[in-house]
mmCIF file of C-alpha atoms in Angstrom:
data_model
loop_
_atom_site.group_PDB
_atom_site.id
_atom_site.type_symbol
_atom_site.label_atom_id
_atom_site.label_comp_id
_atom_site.label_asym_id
_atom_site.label_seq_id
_atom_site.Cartn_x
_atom_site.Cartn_y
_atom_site.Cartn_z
ATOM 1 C CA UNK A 178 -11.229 -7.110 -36.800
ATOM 2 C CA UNK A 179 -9.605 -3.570 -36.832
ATOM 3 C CA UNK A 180 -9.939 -3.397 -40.200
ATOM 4 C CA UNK A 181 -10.712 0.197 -39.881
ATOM 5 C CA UNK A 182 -9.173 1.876 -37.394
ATOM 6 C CA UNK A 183 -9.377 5.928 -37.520
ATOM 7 C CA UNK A 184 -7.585 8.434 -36.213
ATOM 8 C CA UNK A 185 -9.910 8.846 -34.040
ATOM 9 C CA UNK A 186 -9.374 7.046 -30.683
ATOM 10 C CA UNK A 187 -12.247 4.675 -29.720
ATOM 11 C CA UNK A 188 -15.152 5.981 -27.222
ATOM 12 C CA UNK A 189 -12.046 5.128 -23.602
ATOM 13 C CA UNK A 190 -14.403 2.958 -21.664
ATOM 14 C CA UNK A 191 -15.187 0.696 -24.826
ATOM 15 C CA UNK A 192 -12.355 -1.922 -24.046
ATOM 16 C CA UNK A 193 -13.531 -2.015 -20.288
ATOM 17 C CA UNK A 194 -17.579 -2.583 -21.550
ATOM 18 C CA UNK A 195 -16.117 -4.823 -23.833
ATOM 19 C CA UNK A 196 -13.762 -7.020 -21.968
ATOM 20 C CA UNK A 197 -14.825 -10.523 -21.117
ATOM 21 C CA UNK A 198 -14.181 -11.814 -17.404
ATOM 22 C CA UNK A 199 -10.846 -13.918 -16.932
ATOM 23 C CA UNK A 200 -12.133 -17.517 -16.377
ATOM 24 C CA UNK A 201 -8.911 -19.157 -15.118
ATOM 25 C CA UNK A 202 -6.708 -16.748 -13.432
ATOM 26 C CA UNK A 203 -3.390 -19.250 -13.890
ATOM 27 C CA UNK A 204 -3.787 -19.453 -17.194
ATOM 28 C CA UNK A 205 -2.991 -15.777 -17.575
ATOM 29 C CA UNK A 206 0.711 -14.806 -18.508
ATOM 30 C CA UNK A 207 1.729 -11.390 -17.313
ATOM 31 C CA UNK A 208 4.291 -9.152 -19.417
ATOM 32 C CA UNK A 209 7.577 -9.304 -17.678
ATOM 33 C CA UNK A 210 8.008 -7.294 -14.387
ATOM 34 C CA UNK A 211 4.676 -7.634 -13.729
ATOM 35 C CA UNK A 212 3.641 -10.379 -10.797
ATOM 36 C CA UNK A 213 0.764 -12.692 -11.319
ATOM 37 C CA UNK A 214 -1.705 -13.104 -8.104
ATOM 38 C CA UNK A 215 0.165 -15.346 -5.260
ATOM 39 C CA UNK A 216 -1.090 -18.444 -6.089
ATOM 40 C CA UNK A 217 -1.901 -19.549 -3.026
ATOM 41 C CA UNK A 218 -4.635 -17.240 -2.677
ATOM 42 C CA UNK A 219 -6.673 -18.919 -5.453
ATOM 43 C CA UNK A 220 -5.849 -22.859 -4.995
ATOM 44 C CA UNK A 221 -9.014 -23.853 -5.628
ATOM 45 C CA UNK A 222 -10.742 -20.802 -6.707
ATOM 46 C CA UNK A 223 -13.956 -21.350 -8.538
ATOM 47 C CA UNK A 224 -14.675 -19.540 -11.801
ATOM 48 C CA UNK A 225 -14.070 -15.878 -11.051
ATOM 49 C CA UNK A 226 -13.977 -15.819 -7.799
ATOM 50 C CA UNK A 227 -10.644 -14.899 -7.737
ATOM 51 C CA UNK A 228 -8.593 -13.103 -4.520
ATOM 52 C CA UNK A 229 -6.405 -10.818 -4.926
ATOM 53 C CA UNK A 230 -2.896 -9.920 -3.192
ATOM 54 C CA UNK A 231 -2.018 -5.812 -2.663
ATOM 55 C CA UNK A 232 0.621 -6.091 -4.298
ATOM 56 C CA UNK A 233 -0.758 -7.510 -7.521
ATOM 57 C CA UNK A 234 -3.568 -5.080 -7.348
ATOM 58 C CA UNK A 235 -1.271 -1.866 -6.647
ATOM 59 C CA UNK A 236 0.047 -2.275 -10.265
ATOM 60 C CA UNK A 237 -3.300 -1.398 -11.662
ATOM 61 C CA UNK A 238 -2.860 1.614 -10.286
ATOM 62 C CA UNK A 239 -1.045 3.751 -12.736
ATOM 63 C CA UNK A 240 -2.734 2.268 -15.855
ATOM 64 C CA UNK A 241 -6.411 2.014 -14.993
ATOM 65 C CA UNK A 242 -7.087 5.899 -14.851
ATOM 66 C CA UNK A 243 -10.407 6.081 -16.514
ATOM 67 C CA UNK A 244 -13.048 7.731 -15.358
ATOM 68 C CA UNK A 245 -16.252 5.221 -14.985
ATOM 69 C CA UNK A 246 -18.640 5.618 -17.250
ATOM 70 C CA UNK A 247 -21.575 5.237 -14.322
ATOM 71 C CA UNK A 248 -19.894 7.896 -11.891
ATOM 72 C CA UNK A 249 -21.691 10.643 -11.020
ATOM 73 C CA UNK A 250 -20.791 14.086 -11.093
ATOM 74 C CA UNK A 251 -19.084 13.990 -7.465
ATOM 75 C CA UNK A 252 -20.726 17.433 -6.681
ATOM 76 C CA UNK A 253 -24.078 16.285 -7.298
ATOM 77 C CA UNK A 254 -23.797 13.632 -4.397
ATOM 78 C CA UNK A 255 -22.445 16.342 -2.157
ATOM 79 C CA UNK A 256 -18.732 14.970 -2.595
ATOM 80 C CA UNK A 257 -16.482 17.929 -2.905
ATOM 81 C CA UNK A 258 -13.344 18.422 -1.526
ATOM 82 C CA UNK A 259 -12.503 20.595 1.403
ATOM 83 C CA UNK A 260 -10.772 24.112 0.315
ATOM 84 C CA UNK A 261 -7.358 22.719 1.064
ATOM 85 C CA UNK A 262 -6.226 26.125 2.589
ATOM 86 C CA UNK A 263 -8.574 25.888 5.119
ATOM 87 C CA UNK A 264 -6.970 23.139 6.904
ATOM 88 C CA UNK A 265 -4.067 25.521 7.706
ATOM 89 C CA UNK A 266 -1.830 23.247 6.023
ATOM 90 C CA UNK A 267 1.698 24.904 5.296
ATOM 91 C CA UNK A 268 3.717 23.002 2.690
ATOM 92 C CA UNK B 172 -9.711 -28.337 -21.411
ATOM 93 C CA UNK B 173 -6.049 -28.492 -22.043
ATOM 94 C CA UNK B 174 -6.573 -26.720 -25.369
ATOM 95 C CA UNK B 175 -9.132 -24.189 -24.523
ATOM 96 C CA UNK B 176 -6.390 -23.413 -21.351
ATOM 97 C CA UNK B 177 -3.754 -22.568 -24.432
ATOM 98 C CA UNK B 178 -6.483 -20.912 -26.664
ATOM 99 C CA UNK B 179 -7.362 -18.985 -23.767
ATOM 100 C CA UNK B 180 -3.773 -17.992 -22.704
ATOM 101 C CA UNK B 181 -3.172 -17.168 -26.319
ATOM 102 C CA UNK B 182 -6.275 -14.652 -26.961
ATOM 103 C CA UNK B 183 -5.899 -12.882 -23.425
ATOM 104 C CA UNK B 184 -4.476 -9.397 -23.735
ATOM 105 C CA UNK B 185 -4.711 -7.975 -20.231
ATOM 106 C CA UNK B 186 -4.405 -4.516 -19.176
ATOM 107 C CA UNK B 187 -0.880 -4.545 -18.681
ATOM 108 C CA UNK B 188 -0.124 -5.820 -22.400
ATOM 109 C CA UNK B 189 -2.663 -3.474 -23.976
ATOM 110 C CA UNK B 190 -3.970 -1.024 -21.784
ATOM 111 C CA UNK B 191 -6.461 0.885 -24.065
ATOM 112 C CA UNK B 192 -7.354 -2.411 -26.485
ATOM 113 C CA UNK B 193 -7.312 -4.942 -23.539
ATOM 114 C CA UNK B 194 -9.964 -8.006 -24.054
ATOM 115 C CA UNK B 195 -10.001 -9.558 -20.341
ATOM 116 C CA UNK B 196 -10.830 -8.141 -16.686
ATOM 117 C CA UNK B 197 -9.803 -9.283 -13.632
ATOM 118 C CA UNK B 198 -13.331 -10.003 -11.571
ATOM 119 C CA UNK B 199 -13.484 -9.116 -7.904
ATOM 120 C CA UNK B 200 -14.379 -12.249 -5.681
ATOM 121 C CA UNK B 201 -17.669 -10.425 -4.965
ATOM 122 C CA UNK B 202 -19.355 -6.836 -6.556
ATOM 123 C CA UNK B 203 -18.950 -3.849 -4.703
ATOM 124 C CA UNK B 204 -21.151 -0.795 -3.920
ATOM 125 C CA UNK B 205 -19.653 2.699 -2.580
ATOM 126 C CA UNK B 206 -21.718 4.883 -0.193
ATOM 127 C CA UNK B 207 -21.016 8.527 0.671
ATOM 128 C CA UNK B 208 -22.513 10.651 3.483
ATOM 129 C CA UNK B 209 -21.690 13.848 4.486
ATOM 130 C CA UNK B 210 -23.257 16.835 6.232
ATOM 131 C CA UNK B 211 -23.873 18.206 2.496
ATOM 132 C CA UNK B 212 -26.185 14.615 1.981
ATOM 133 C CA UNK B 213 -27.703 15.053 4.824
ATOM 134 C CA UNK B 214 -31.632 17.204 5.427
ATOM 135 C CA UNK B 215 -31.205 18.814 2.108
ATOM 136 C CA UNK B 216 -32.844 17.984 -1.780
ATOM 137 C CA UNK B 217 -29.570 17.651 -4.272
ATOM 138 C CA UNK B 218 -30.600 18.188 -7.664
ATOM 139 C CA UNK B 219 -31.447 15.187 -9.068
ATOM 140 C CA UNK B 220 -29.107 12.641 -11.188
ATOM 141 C CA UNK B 221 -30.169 11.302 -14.234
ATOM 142 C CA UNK B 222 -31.174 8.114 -13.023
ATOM 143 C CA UNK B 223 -29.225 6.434 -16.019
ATOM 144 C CA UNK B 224 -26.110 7.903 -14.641
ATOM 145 C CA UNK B 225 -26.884 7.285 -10.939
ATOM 146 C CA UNK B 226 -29.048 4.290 -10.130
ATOM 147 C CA UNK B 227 -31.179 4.889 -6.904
ATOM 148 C CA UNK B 228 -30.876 3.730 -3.385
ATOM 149 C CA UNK B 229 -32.380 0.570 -3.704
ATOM 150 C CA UNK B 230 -35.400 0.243 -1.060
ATOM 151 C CA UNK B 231 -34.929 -1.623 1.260
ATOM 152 C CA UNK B 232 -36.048 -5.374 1.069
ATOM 153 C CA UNK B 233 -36.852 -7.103 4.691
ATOM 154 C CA UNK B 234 -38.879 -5.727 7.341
ATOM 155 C CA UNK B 235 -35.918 -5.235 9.539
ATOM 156 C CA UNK B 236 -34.467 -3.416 7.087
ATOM 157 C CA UNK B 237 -36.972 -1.007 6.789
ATOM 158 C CA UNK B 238 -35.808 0.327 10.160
ATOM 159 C CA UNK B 239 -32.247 1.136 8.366
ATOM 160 C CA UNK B 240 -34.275 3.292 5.937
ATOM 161 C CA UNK B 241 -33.975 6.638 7.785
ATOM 162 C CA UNK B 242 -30.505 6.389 8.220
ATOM 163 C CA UNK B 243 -29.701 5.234 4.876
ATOM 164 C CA UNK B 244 -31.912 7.979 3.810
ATOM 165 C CA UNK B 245 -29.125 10.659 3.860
ATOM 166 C CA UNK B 246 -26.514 7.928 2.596
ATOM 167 C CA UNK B 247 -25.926 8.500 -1.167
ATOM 168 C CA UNK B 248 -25.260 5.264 -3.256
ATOM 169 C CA UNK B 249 -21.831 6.360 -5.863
ATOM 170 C CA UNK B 250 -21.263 3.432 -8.118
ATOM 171 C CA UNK B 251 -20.967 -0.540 -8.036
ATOM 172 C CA UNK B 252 -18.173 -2.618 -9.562
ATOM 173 C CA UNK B 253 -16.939 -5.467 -9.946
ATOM 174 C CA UNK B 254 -13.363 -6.054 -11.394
ATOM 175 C CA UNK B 255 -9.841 -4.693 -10.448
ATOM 176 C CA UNK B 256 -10.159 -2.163 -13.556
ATOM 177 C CA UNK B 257 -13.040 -0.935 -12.588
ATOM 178 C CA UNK B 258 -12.152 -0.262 -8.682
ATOM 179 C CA UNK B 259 -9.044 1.815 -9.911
ATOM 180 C CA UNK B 260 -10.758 3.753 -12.659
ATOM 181 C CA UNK B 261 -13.139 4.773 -9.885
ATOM 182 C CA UNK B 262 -10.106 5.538 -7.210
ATOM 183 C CA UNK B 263 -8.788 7.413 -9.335
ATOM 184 C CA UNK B 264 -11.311 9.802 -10.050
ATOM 185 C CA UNK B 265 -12.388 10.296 -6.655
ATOM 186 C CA UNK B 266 -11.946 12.190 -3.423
ATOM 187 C CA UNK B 267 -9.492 10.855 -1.187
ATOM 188 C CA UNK B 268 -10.481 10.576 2.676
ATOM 189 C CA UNK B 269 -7.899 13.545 3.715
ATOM 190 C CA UNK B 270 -9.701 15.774 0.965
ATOM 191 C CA UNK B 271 -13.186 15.061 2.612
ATOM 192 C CA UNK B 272 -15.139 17.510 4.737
ATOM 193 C CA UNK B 273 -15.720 16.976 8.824
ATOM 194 C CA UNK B 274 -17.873 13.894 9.655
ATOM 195 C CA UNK B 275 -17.888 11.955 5.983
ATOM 196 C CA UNK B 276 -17.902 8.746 5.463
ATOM 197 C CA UNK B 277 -17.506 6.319 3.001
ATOM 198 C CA UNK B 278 -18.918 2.714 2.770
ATOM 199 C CA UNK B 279 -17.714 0.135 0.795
ATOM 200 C CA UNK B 280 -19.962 -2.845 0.988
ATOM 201 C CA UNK B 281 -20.727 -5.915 -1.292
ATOM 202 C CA UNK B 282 -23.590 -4.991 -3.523
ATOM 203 C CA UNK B 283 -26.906 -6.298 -2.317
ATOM 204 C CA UNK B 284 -25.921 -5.169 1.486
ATOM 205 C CA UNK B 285 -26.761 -2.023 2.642
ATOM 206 C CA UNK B 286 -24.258 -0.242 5.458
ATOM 207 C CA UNK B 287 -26.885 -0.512 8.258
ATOM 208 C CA UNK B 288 -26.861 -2.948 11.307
ATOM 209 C CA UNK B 289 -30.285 -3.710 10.490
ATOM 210 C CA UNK B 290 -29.179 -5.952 7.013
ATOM 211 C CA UNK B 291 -29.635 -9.374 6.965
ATOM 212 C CA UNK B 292 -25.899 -9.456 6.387
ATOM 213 C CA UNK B 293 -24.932 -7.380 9.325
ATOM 214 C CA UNK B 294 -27.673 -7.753 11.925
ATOM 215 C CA UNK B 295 -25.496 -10.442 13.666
ATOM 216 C CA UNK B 296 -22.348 -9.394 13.009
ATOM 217 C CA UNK B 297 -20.274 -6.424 14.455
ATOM 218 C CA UNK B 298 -16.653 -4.773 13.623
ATOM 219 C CA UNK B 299 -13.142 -4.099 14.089
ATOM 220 C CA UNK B 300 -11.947 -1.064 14.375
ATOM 221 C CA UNK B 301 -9.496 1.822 15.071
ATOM 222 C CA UNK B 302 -9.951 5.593 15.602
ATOM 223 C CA UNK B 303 -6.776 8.183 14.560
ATOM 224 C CA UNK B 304 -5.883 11.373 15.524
ATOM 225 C CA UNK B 305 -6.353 13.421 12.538
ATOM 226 C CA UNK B 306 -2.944 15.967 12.845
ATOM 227 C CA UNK B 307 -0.717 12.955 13.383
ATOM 228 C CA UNK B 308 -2.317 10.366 10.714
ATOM 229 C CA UNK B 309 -3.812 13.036 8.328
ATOM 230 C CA UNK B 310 -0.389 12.162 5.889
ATOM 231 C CA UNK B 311 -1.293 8.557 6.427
ATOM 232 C CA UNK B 312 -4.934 8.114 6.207
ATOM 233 C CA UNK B 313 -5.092 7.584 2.298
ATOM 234 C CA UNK B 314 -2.970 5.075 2.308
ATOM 235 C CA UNK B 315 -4.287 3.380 4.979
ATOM 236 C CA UNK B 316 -7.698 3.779 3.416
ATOM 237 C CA UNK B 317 -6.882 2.695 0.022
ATOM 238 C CA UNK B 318 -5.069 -0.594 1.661
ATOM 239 C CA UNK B 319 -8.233 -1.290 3.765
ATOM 240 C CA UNK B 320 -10.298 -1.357 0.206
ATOM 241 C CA UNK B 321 -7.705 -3.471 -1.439
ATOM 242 C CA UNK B 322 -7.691 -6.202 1.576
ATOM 243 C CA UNK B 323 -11.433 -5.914 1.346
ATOM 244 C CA UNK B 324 -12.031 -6.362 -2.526
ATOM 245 C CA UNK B 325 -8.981 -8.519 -2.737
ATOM 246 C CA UNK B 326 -10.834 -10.659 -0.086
ATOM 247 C CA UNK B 327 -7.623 -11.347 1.758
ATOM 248 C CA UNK B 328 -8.645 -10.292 5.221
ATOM 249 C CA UNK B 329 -10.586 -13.765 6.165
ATOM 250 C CA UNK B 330 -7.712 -16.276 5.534
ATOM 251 C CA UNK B 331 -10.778 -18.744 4.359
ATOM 252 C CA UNK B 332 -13.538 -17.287 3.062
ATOM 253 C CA UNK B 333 -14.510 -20.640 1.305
ATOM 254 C CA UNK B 334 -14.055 -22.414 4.365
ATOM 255 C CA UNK B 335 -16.601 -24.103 6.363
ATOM 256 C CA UNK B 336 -19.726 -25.652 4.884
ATOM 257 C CA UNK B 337 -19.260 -26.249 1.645
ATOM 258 C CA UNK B 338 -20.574 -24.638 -1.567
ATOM 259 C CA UNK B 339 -22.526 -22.106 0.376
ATOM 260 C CA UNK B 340 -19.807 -20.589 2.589
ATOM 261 C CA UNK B 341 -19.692 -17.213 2.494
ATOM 262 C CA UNK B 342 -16.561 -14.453 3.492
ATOM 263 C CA UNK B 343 -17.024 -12.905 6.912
ATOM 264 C CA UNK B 344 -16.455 -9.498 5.403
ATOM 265 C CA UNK B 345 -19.528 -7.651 4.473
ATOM 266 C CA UNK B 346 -17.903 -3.914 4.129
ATOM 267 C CA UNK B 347 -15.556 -1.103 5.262
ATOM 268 C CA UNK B 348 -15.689 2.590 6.423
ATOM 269 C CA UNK B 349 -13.942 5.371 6.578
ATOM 270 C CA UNK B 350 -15.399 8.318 8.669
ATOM 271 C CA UNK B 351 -13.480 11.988 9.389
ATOM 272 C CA UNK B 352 -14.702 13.788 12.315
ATOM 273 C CA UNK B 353 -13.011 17.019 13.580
ATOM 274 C CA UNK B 354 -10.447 15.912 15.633
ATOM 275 C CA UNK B 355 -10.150 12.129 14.491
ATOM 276 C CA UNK B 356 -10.358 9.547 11.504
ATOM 277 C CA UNK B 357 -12.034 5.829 11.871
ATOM 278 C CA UNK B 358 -11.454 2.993 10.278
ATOM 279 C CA UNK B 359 -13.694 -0.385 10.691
ATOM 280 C CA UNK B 360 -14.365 -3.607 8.755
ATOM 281 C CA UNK B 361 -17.836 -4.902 9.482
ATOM 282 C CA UNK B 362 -17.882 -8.843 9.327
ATOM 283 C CA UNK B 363 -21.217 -10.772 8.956
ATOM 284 C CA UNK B 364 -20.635 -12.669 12.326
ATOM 285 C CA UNK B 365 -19.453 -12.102 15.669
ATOM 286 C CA UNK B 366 -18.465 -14.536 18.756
ATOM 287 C CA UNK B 367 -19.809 -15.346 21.780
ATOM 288 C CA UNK B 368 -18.332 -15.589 25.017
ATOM 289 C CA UNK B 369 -18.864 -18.822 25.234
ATOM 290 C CA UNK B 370 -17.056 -21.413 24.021
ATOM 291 C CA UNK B 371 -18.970 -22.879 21.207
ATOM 292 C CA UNK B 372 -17.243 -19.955 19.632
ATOM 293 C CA UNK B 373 -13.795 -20.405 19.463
ATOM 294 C CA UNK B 374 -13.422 -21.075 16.195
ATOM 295 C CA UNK B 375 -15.363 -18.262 15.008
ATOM 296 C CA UNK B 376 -13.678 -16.231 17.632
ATOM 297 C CA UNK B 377 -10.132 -17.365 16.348
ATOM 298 C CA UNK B 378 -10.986 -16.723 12.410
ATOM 299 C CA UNK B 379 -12.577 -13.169 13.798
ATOM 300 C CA UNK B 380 -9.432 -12.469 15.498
ATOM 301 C CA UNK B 381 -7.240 -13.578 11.924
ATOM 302 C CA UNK B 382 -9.428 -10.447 10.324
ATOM 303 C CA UNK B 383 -8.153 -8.128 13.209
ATOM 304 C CA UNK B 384 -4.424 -9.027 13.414
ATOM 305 C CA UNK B 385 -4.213 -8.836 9.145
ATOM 306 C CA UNK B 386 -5.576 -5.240 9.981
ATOM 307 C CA UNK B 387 -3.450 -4.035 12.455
ATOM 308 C CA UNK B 388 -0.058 -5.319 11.115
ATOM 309 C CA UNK B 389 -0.358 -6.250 7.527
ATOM 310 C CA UNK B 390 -2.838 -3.546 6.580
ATOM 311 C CA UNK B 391 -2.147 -0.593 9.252
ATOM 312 C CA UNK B 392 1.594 -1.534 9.132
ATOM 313 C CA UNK B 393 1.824 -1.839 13.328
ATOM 314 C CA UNK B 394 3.754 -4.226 15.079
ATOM 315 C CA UNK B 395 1.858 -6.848 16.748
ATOM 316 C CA UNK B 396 2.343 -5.567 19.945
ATOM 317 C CA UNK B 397 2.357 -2.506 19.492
ATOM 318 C CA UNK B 398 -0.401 -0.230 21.673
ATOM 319 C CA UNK B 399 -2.261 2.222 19.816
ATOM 320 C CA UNK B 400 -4.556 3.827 22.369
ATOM 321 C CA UNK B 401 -3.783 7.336 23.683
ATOM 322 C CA UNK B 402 -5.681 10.525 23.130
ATOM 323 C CA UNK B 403 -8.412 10.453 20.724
ATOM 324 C CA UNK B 404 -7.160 7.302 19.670
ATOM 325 C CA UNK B 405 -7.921 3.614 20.547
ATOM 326 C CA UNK B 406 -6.275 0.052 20.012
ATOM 327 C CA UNK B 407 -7.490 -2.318 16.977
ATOM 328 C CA UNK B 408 -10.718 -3.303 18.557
ATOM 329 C CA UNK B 409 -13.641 -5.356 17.890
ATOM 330 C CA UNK B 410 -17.033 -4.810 19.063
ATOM 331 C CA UNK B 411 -20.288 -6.559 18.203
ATOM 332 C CA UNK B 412 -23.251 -4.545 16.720
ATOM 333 C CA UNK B 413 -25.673 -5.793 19.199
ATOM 334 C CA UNK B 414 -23.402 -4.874 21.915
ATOM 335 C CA UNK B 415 -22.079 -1.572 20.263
ATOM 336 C CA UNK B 416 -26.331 -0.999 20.536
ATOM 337 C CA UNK B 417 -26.321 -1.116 24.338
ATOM 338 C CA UNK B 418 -23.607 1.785 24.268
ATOM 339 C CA UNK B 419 -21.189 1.527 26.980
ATOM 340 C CA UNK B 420 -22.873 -0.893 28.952
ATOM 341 C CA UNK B 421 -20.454 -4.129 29.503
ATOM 342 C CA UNK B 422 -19.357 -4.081 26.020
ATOM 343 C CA UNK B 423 -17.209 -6.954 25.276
ATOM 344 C CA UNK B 424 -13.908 -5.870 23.075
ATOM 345 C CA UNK B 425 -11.728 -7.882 21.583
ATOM 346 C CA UNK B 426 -8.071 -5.956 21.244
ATOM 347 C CA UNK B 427 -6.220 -7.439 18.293
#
C-alpha cells in the first residue's frame, strides 16, 4: 500500500483521520515498556467503551503532539495567554 | 472470533509502535466537548470563525434549556473529541489554566451536554468541589487540572459507571471545570445526580461520595484526612445544584 511514498511527509493529521477505532482493547499488544490499560477497568467493557487508567493515558503524552485539525485559532475564541510578566513572577 | 482476535492483534499498529503511520485509536468511553469563557468572550462580537473550522454553539434543545441560553451565550464551544490521541493533540496545543487570564474557565463536558444547570443532564445533579489559593497552588494547578480531565475522560472517577440498570446505565459524571479568579482557582466535577437526605439515598449517596474521595486523594494527591479549608480555600465539598440555587440558605455539603 505505500507503494509510493515521497519525500514528502504525508498531510500530519492523516493517520489520526485515518485510524480505525480499537474494537477489543485486550487484544492490543503494547511495545515493551509501555503498560496496557489495568484490566480491571474494562472487564466487561462493551465495544469501545473502554476506561482508561492515568497512568496508561500519561504516556500519550509526549507522542501525540499534533495540533487538531478542528482547533481554532485560540485568539479568535478570546483564549490568549496572560503576559507572563505581569504576574510578577520572578524565576 | 478467535481468528479475527489474532488478525486483529496482528494488523494493529498503535501510536506507540508507529506514531506518525499508526492505524488504530484508542476511543474515549464517551465524546467530549471543551468550553472556554473569559472576560474577552464575554459582551463583545469576535470575528467570526469559519464555521468549517469552528462548529457553532449548538442551540439549545429543551425548553428548560432555553433558560441556559444567556449564559451559554458568552461560553465559546473549542473542539469535541473522542479518543486518547485526540485529547492530547488538543492539550498540547492549548493554554494551560496558570496561563489563563482572571475569571476563565474551562468546561469539559460529554458532547451533547451543555455546562448549564438547566441540561437535562445536570438539572438534577450538583458537584464536588474545591477552591485554591492561587499564590500557593499556582505551581500545582496544571497538574491538578490535567489529572481532573484524565479521571474524567478515562471515566475512572465513578467506580461503576455500568452499574445499575442494565444496558441503559449511564456514568454519574457529566463534566469538569476549571475557573481562575483573582485571588483563587476552582476545581469541580458536576455529576448527573445528587442524594437526598433521606435514606432512600444511600446508595447513591455512597457511590457520590466514591467520586469525591477518588478526587481528593487519588486525583488532588491529599491524604484522606487531611483538612483543606483555610483562607480562600475550602475542603473537597459537594453541593447540589438545586441547593447551590438557594445560595447560602441551609445548603447541605457533603465534605469528602
Amino acid at each position: 500500500t505505500d507503494a509510493k511514498r515521497s519525500n514528502v511527509a504525508a498531510p500530519p493529521q492523516s493517520a489520526l483521520a485515518t485510524a480505525r477505532i480499537i474494537s477489543d482493547i485486550n487484544a492490543v499488544a503494547y511495545p515493551e515498556g509501555v503498560s496496557s490499560p489495568r484490566p480491571e477497568l474494562n472487564e466487561n467493557a462493551k465495544e469501545g467503551k473502554f476506561r482508561y487508567d492515568r497512568e496508561f493515558l500519561l504516556q500519550f503524552m509526549s507522542i501525540c503532539k499534533e495540533k487538531p485539525a478542528m482547533l481554532p485559532p485560540l485568539d479568535a475564541i478570546g483564549l490568549e495567554p496572560v503576559d507572563q510578566s505581569s504576574l510578577g513572577l520572578t524565576r | 472470533q478467535e481468528v479475527d482476535m489474532q488478525a486483529q492483534a496482528e494488523g494493529i499498529r498503535t501510536v506507540f509502535s508507529d506514531p506518525t503511520n499508526f492505524n488504530v485509536k484508542h476511543p474515549l468511553y464517551s465524546p467530549w466537548t471543551l468550553w472556554f469563557d473569559s472576560p474577552a468572550t464575554k459582551g463583545r462580537n469576535l470575528p467570526q470563525t469559519p464555521v468549517s473550522a469552528f462548529p457553532q454553539t449548538p442551540i439549545p434543545q429543551t425548553p428548560g434549556v432555553a433558560a441556559a441560553q444567556g449564559w451559554m451565550e458568552d461560553i465559546k464551544r473549542v473542539i469535541s473529541f473522542d479518543s486518547v490521541e485526540e485529547f492530547w493533540g488538543l492539550y498540547n496545543n492549548i493554554i494551560p489554566p496558570s496561563q489563563l487570564p482572571q475569571k476563565a474557565n474551562y468546561y469539559l463536558f460529554k458532547e451533547g451536554i451543555i455546562p448549564a444547570w438547566e441540561d437535562e443532564a445536570n438539572k438534577n445533579g450538583g458537584k464536588w468541589s474545591i477552591q485554591l489559593p492561587k499564590d500557593k497552588n499556582r505551581a500545582h494547578v496544571d497538574k491538578m487540572w490535567l489529572y481532573t480531565m484524565l479521571a474524567a475522560i478515562g471515566e475512572t472517577f465513578d467506580p461503576a459507571p455500568t452499574q445499575g440498570g442494565g444496558g441503559n446505565a449511564v456514568s454519574l459524571i457529566t463534566g469538569v471545570i476549571v475557573s481562575t479568579r483573582p485571588q483563587f482557582y476552582r476545581l469541580s466535577i458536576w455529576t448527573r445526580l445528587a442524594p437526598n437526605t433521606n435514606d432512600d439515598d444511600a446508595a447513591l449517596r455512597s457511590r457520590i461520595e466514591g467520586v469525591g474521595k477518588h478526587f481528593k486523594i487519588n486525583v488532588l494527591g491529599y491524604s484522606e484526612s487531611q483538612r483543606l479549608a483555610g483562607p480562600l480555600a475550602t475542603e473537597v465539598e459537594f453541593l447540589s445544584h438545586k441547593d447551590s440555587e438557594k445560595k447560602g440558605k441551609s445548603a447541605r455539603k457533603i465534605i469528602a
